[in-house]
Amino acid sequence: MKYKITAFVFLLLMTASARAQQSAKNNLPRIAIAGIAIESSTFSPAHTDEAAFHAQYGQDLLKVYPFLSNDSPMLQRAVWIPTLGGHALPGGAVTRKAYESLVNKTLDSLKKHLPYDGLFFDIHGAMSVTGLDDPEGDFIVRIRKVVGTKTIISTSMDLHGNVSWRLAANTDLITCYRMAPHEDAMQTKERAVENLLQRIESGKGKPKYKAYVSIPILLPGEKTSTRIEPGKSIYAAVAPASVQPGVVDAAIWIGYAWADEPRNHAVVMVTGDDEATVKKEATQLAKRFWDLRNDFVFVAPTGTLEEALTKALASKVHPYFISDSGDNPTAGGAGDVTWTITEILKNLAFSKADGPSLIYASIPGPELVKKAIAAGIGNAVDGYAGAAVDARFAPPVHLAGTVTSIEYGDKDAEVEVVVKVGSVYVIVTQKRKPYHKEIDFTRLGLQPRKADIVVVKIGYLEPELFAMRADWLLALTPGGVDQNLERLPFKRIQRPMFPFDKNMKTPDLSAKLVPVSGK
Ligand SMILES: [Zn+2]
């Protein structure tokens, strides 16, 4: 009997606690998550399709955010409604079909779970879509049509994204990374969500003011690392500006240099409830940026490929890194330009097997991958790779050498093989893949630390490669993301624009107030 009573009381308590939990849940804000991210070059002949986004749906999307993991306190503060999220490697313009499909799937999912107190809009901001200007601005307008104007939208972006007036007008909170390379990417997304939660929980709602300054500057990412001046001090001023009384967040966008639209330029935004402070902080951040514009230089010494190879061969320290920067796939290059590897293989210094070792990362070549698999490790292979997408600078490269490695299962490359030609180890992939980490090389049996020269399709070196380099030169090679912007055929960006137009007058850097969404 005693046990029965205890069990009965226990059951009652359980029900009460479940009810309490349910009612607490009913009081929690409802927050949707949506957004797709890509950086896409309109100067590349490549196109990006839907599969490239590796879209995640519903609860699977939550796993992308460590700050919303099962045991995280943040998870308990809202009812989360993740819809669709996707992240593609940079590339060519997204096809209209892929864009419409991803947007419509997002909108359909949003319609099913209305209403929302908040929406976390997680985007990059440099997506180009064939035949459509300002896709992120278009996307947020279509989201607004579904969720209405009461929902508070918090947008998180890459500092290489573009902020059109339309995007600024339809979002309520907005921020971007403060570090390049983007070591603070997840921290930025978490801040965007934290700000959203705080505005909802405190009942303060949308910030009253959004100050916006358009800065007529367009620079490549490889000149604007926050590790060195002047990017370092320009970005160091963002956090202090964001903690001023009356300010919610502050951000500076460098913008994306390889798309040709009126929105491609630098922007500063500061949001908050104190009109005078948000305007003052935005103007100051913009002014510092403008005043230091002439100090931006490439983050590494630059030169032609020929100069880079000559210096690397003469260098006393190794590994000597060379960035094949014009075809950097993580900036939007096709990633299959063969110009650089063709030039390297022409260089007699590398023609013998015991010559100076050079690792080349990488070139897509599905046909050659097949041949290498058929030949097997240790055997000879002969075939062509690259230039399937971007053949403007060189035709497919002829590789005749020995297969030294075959690896399966990489998320991006799918299959990777290494072909040794002379003293050059060429990484050939089934699909394009960026090589940013030491393990990307060691898993293929390559030892970049012991190599004489490592050539990577990349701009500035990612942290692990940067730490490994004995010396480094950024080669100004041709491709869809040519670092020499003045060689690119811009037609639609706003003019005058630094550094294209010489002797520019000081532009109007006063902060404009963007209307609060729905007003
Ligand atoms: Zn970026």
PDB file of N, CA, C and O in Angstrom, residues 43 215-220 223 254 256-261 264-266 290 293-294 482-504:
ATOM      1  N   PHE A  43      32.929  36.545 -62.140  1.00  0.00           N
ATOM      2  CA  PHE A  43      34.018  36.569 -63.126  1.00  0.00           C
ATOM      3  C   PHE A  43      34.519  35.160 -63.430  1.00  0.00           C
ATOM      4  O   PHE A  43      35.531  34.971 -64.081  1.00  0.00           O
ATOM      5  N   ILE A 215      30.690  52.818 -47.859  1.00  0.00           N
ATOM      6  CA  ILE A 215      32.051  53.333 -48.085  1.00  0.00           C
ATOM      7  C   ILE A 215      32.492  52.916 -49.484  1.00  0.00           C
ATOM      8  O   ILE A 215      32.493  51.727 -49.796  1.00  0.00           O
ATOM      9  N   PRO A 216      32.844  53.872 -50.334  1.00  0.00           N
ATOM     10  CA  PRO A 216      33.200  53.522 -51.718  1.00  0.00           C
ATOM     11  C   PRO A 216      34.599  52.918 -51.837  1.00  0.00           C
ATOM     12  O   PRO A 216      35.498  53.494 -52.441  1.00  0.00           O
ATOM     13  N   ILE A 217      34.769  51.753 -51.212  1.00  0.00           N
ATOM     14  CA  ILE A 217      36.051  51.044 -51.251  1.00  0.00           C
ATOM     15  C   ILE A 217      35.749  49.597 -51.611  1.00  0.00           C
ATOM     16  O   ILE A 217      34.802  49.014 -51.078  1.00  0.00           O
ATOM     17  N   LEU A 218      36.522  49.028 -52.526  1.00  0.00           N
ATOM     18  CA  LEU A 218      36.364  47.614 -52.877  1.00  0.00           C
ATOM     19  C   LEU A 218      37.748  46.984 -52.919  1.00  0.00           C
ATOM     20  O   LEU A 218      38.565  47.335 -53.768  1.00  0.00           O
ATOM     21  N   LEU A 219      38.005  46.095 -51.962  1.00  0.00           N
ATOM     22  CA  LEU A 219      39.343  45.513 -51.828  1.00  0.00           C
ATOM     23  C   LEU A 219      39.262  43.991 -51.798  1.00  0.00           C
ATOM     24  O   LEU A 219      38.282  43.427 -51.326  1.00  0.00           O
ATOM     25  N   PRO A 220      40.328  43.322 -52.283  1.00  0.00           N
ATOM     26  CA  PRO A 220      40.340  41.860 -52.155  1.00  0.00           C
ATOM     27  C   PRO A 220      40.614  41.458 -50.712  1.00  0.00           C
ATOM     28  O   PRO A 220      41.294  42.184 -49.974  1.00  0.00           O
ATOM     29  N   LYS A 223      44.042  41.609 -49.055  1.00  0.00           N
ATOM     30  CA  LYS A 223      44.671  42.855 -48.593  1.00  0.00           C
ATOM     31  C   LYS A 223      44.102  43.273 -47.248  1.00  0.00           C
ATOM     32  O   LYS A 223      44.513  44.281 -46.692  1.00  0.00           O
ATOM     33  N   ILE A 254      33.868  44.318 -45.415  1.00  0.00           N
ATOM     34  CA  ILE A 254      34.815  44.657 -46.473  1.00  0.00           C
ATOM     35  C   ILE A 254      34.088  44.594 -47.818  1.00  0.00           C
ATOM     36  O   ILE A 254      34.372  45.342 -48.741  1.00  0.00           O
ATOM     37  N   TYR A 256      32.527  42.022 -51.098  1.00  0.00           N
ATOM     38  CA  TYR A 256      33.061  40.963 -51.965  1.00  0.00           C
ATOM     39  C   TYR A 256      33.493  41.571 -53.292  1.00  0.00           C
ATOM     40  O   TYR A 256      32.701  42.225 -53.974  1.00  0.00           O
ATOM     41  N   ALA A 257      34.757  41.325 -53.643  1.00  0.00           N
ATOM     42  CA  ALA A 257      35.343  42.041 -54.778  1.00  0.00           C
ATOM     43  C   ALA A 257      35.155  41.371 -56.133  1.00  0.00           C
ATOM     44  O   ALA A 257      35.463  41.958 -57.153  1.00  0.00           O
ATOM     45  N   TRP A 258      34.648  40.113 -56.162  1.00  0.00           N
ATOM     46  CA  TRP A 258      34.595  39.415 -57.454  1.00  0.00           C
ATOM     47  C   TRP A 258      33.175  39.227 -57.989  1.00  0.00           C
ATOM     48  O   TRP A 258      32.872  38.248 -58.669  1.00  0.00           O
ATOM     49  N   ALA A 259      32.324  40.173 -57.650  1.00  0.00           N
ATOM     50  CA  ALA A 259      31.004  40.199 -58.280  1.00  0.00           C
ATOM     51  C   ALA A 259      30.770  41.636 -58.705  1.00  0.00           C
ATOM     52  O   ALA A 259      31.273  42.570 -58.088  1.00  0.00           O
ATOM     53  N   ASP A 260      30.018  41.775 -59.781  1.00  0.00           N
ATOM     54  CA  ASP A 260      29.874  43.083 -60.410  1.00  0.00           C
ATOM     55  C   ASP A 260      28.437  43.590 -60.242  1.00  0.00           C
ATOM     56  O   ASP A 260      27.626  43.495 -61.148  1.00  0.00           O
ATOM     57  N   GLU A 261      28.132  44.088 -59.033  1.00  0.00           N
ATOM     58  CA  GLU A 261      26.799  44.634 -58.757  1.00  0.00           C
ATOM     59  C   GLU A 261      26.956  45.943 -57.991  1.00  0.00           C
ATOM     60  O   GLU A 261      27.965  46.147 -57.308  1.00  0.00           O
ATOM     61  N   ASN A 264      28.334  45.928 -54.281  1.00  0.00           N
ATOM     62  CA  ASN A 264      29.671  45.476 -53.922  1.00  0.00           C
ATOM     63  C   ASN A 264      30.574  46.635 -53.503  1.00  0.00           C
ATOM     64  O   ASN A 264      31.176  47.310 -54.346  1.00  0.00           O
ATOM     65  N   HIS A 265      30.641  46.854 -52.213  1.00  0.00           N
ATOM     66  CA  HIS A 265      31.513  47.872 -51.619  1.00  0.00           C
ATOM     67  C   HIS A 265      31.477  47.690 -50.105  1.00  0.00           C
ATOM     68  O   HIS A 265      30.667  46.913 -49.598  1.00  0.00           O
ATOM     69  N   ALA A 266      32.332  48.412 -49.408  1.00  0.00           N
ATOM     70  CA  ALA A 266      32.382  48.281 -47.950  1.00  0.00           C
ATOM     71  C   ALA A 266      31.189  48.991 -47.304  1.00  0.00           C
ATOM     72  O   ALA A 266      30.660  49.965 -47.847  1.00  0.00           O
ATOM     73  N   TRP A 290      38.156  54.741 -44.203  1.00  0.00           N
ATOM     74  CA  TRP A 290      38.473  55.591 -45.359  1.00  0.00           C
ATOM     75  C   TRP A 290      39.865  56.219 -45.225  1.00  0.00           C
ATOM     76  O   TRP A 290      40.646  56.220 -46.174  1.00  0.00           O
ATOM     77  N   ARG A 293      42.746  53.877 -46.122  1.00  0.00           N
ATOM     78  CA  ARG A 293      42.578  53.072 -47.344  1.00  0.00           C
ATOM     79  C   ARG A 293      43.869  52.866 -48.132  1.00  0.00           C
ATOM     80  O   ARG A 293      44.056  51.818 -48.752  1.00  0.00           O
ATOM     81  N   ASN A 294      44.745  53.871 -48.100  1.00  0.00           N
ATOM     82  CA  ASN A 294      45.975  53.730 -48.888  1.00  0.00           C
ATOM     83  C   ASN A 294      46.992  52.789 -48.254  1.00  0.00           C
ATOM     84  O   ASN A 294      47.996  52.444 -48.870  1.00  0.00           O
ATOM     85  N   ASP A 482      41.044  36.730 -59.701  1.00  0.00           N
ATOM     86  CA  ASP A 482      42.289  37.476 -59.910  1.00  0.00           C
ATOM     87  C   ASP A 482      42.428  38.526 -58.804  1.00  0.00           C
ATOM     88  O   ASP A 482      41.516  39.317 -58.573  1.00  0.00           O
ATOM     89  N   GLN A 483      43.558  38.491 -58.089  1.00  0.00           N
ATOM     90  CA  GLN A 483      43.757  39.447 -56.989  1.00  0.00           C
ATOM     91  C   GLN A 483      44.069  40.848 -57.496  1.00  0.00           C
ATOM     92  O   GLN A 483      43.987  41.812 -56.745  1.00  0.00           O
ATOM     93  N   ASN A 484      44.437  40.926 -58.748  1.00  0.00           N
ATOM     94  CA  ASN A 484      44.681  42.233 -59.339  1.00  0.00           C
ATOM     95  C   ASN A 484      43.348  42.731 -59.892  1.00  0.00           C
ATOM     96  O   ASN A 484      43.006  42.532 -61.049  1.00  0.00           O
ATOM     97  N   LEU A 485      42.551  43.384 -59.014  1.00  0.00           N
ATOM     98  CA  LEU A 485      41.175  43.748 -59.361  1.00  0.00           C
ATOM     99  C   LEU A 485      41.104  44.636 -60.587  1.00  0.00           C
ATOM    100  O   LEU A 485      40.119  44.647 -61.310  1.00  0.00           O
ATOM    101  N   GLU A 486      42.165  45.404 -60.799  1.00  0.00           N
ATOM    102  CA  GLU A 486      42.133  46.330 -61.925  1.00  0.00           C
ATOM    103  C   GLU A 486      42.185  45.614 -63.273  1.00  0.00           C
ATOM    104  O   GLU A 486      41.923  46.206 -64.304  1.00  0.00           O
ATOM    105  N   ARG A 487      42.498  44.301 -63.252  1.00  0.00           N
ATOM    106  CA  ARG A 487      42.462  43.515 -64.490  1.00  0.00           C
ATOM    107  C   ARG A 487      41.045  43.014 -64.799  1.00  0.00           C
ATOM    108  O   ARG A 487      40.796  42.466 -65.864  1.00  0.00           O
ATOM    109  N   LEU A 488      40.121  43.133 -63.816  1.00  0.00           N
ATOM    110  CA  LEU A 488      38.766  42.576 -63.994  1.00  0.00           C
ATOM    111  C   LEU A 488      37.828  43.578 -64.681  1.00  0.00           C
ATOM    112  O   LEU A 488      37.914  44.782 -64.447  1.00  0.00           O
ATOM    113  N   PRO A 489      36.906  43.078 -65.528  1.00  0.00           N
ATOM    114  CA  PRO A 489      36.044  43.989 -66.310  1.00  0.00           C
ATOM    115  C   PRO A 489      34.787  44.451 -65.561  1.00  0.00           C
ATOM    116  O   PRO A 489      33.677  44.116 -65.938  1.00  0.00           O
ATOM    117  N   PHE A 490      34.953  45.239 -64.499  1.00  0.00           N
ATOM    118  CA  PHE A 490      33.788  45.762 -63.766  1.00  0.00           C
ATOM    119  C   PHE A 490      32.988  46.721 -64.636  1.00  0.00           C
ATOM    120  O   PHE A 490      33.544  47.566 -65.322  1.00  0.00           O
ATOM    121  N   LYS A 491      31.657  46.595 -64.585  1.00  0.00           N
ATOM    122  CA  LYS A 491      30.786  47.509 -65.324  1.00  0.00           C
ATOM    123  C   LYS A 491      29.706  48.112 -64.443  1.00  0.00           C
ATOM    124  O   LYS A 491      29.182  49.172 -64.740  1.00  0.00           O
ATOM    125  N   ARG A 492      29.295  47.417 -63.354  1.00  0.00           N
ATOM    126  CA  ARG A 492      28.095  47.824 -62.642  1.00  0.00           C
ATOM    127  C   ARG A 492      28.320  48.305 -61.216  1.00  0.00           C
ATOM    128  O   ARG A 492      27.361  48.672 -60.536  1.00  0.00           O
ATOM    129  N   ILE A 493      29.555  48.250 -60.715  1.00  0.00           N
ATOM    130  CA  ILE A 493      29.768  48.765 -59.358  1.00  0.00           C
ATOM    131  C   ILE A 493      29.621  50.279 -59.372  1.00  0.00           C
ATOM    132  O   ILE A 493      29.741  50.911 -60.420  1.00  0.00           O
ATOM    133  N   GLN A 494      29.323  50.850 -58.206  1.00  0.00           N
ATOM    134  CA  GLN A 494      29.183  52.302 -58.117  1.00  0.00           C
ATOM    135  C   GLN A 494      30.546  52.962 -58.362  1.00  0.00           C
ATOM    136  O   GLN A 494      31.565  52.436 -57.956  1.00  0.00           O
ATOM    137  N   ARG A 495      30.536  54.087 -59.014  1.00  0.00           N
ATOM    138  CA  ARG A 495      31.758  54.852 -59.237  1.00  0.00           C
ATOM    139  C   ARG A 495      31.524  56.267 -58.731  1.00  0.00           C
ATOM    140  O   ARG A 495      30.411  56.735 -58.770  1.00  0.00           O
ATOM    141  N   PRO A 496      32.532  56.992 -58.274  1.00  0.00           N
ATOM    142  CA  PRO A 496      33.903  56.510 -58.155  1.00  0.00           C
ATOM    143  C   PRO A 496      34.042  55.483 -57.035  1.00  0.00           C
ATOM    144  O   PRO A 496      33.279  55.488 -56.081  1.00  0.00           O
ATOM    145  N   MET A 497      35.066  54.627 -57.188  1.00  0.00           N
ATOM    146  CA  MET A 497      35.340  53.572 -56.209  1.00  0.00           C
ATOM    147  C   MET A 497      36.842  53.452 -56.021  1.00  0.00           C
ATOM    148  O   MET A 497      37.585  53.355 -56.999  1.00  0.00           O
ATOM    149  N   PHE A 498      37.272  53.450 -54.763  1.00  0.00           N
ATOM    150  CA  PHE A 498      38.674  53.222 -54.454  1.00  0.00           C
ATOM    151  C   PHE A 498      38.964  51.725 -54.590  1.00  0.00           C
ATOM    152  O   PHE A 498      38.171  50.923 -54.127  1.00  0.00           O
ATOM    153  N   PRO A 499      40.041  51.267 -55.181  1.00  0.00           N
ATOM    154  CA  PRO A 499      41.176  52.015 -55.713  1.00  0.00           C
ATOM    155  C   PRO A 499      41.112  52.214 -57.234  1.00  0.00           C
ATOM    156  O   PRO A 499      42.113  52.607 -57.822  1.00  0.00           O
ATOM    157  N   PHE A 500      39.951  51.973 -57.854  1.00  0.00           N
ATOM    158  CA  PHE A 500      39.861  52.046 -59.321  1.00  0.00           C
ATOM    159  C   PHE A 500      39.987  53.485 -59.823  1.00  0.00           C
ATOM    160  O   PHE A 500      40.573  53.732 -60.861  1.00  0.00           O
ATOM    161  N   ASP A 501      39.343  54.416 -59.112  1.00  0.00           N
ATOM    162  CA  ASP A 501      39.351  55.807 -59.541  1.00  0.00           C
ATOM    163  C   ASP A 501      40.368  56.575 -58.716  1.00  0.00           C
ATOM    164  O   ASP A 501      40.346  56.517 -57.484  1.00  0.00           O
ATOM    165  N   LYS A 502      41.248  57.242 -59.414  1.00  0.00           N
ATOM    166  CA  LYS A 502      42.336  57.931 -58.723  1.00  0.00           C
ATOM    167  C   LYS A 502      41.879  59.313 -58.253  1.00  0.00           C
ATOM    168  O   LYS A 502      40.941  59.883 -58.795  1.00  0.00           O
ATOM    169  N   ASN A 503      42.541  59.822 -57.242  1.00  0.00           N
ATOM    170  CA  ASN A 503      42.281  61.173 -56.722  1.00  0.00           C
ATOM    171  C   ASN A 503      40.822  61.410 -56.365  1.00  0.00           C
ATOM    172  O   ASN A 503      40.233  62.417 -56.735  1.00  0.00           O
ATOM    173  N   MET A 504      40.218  60.449 -55.678  1.00  0.00           N
ATOM    174  CA  MET A 504      38.816  60.620 -55.257  1.00  0.00           C
ATOM    175  C   MET A 504      38.697  61.687 -54.178  1.00  0.00           C
ATOM    176  O   MET A 504      39.551  61.816 -53.322  1.00  0.00           O
TER     177      MET A 504
END
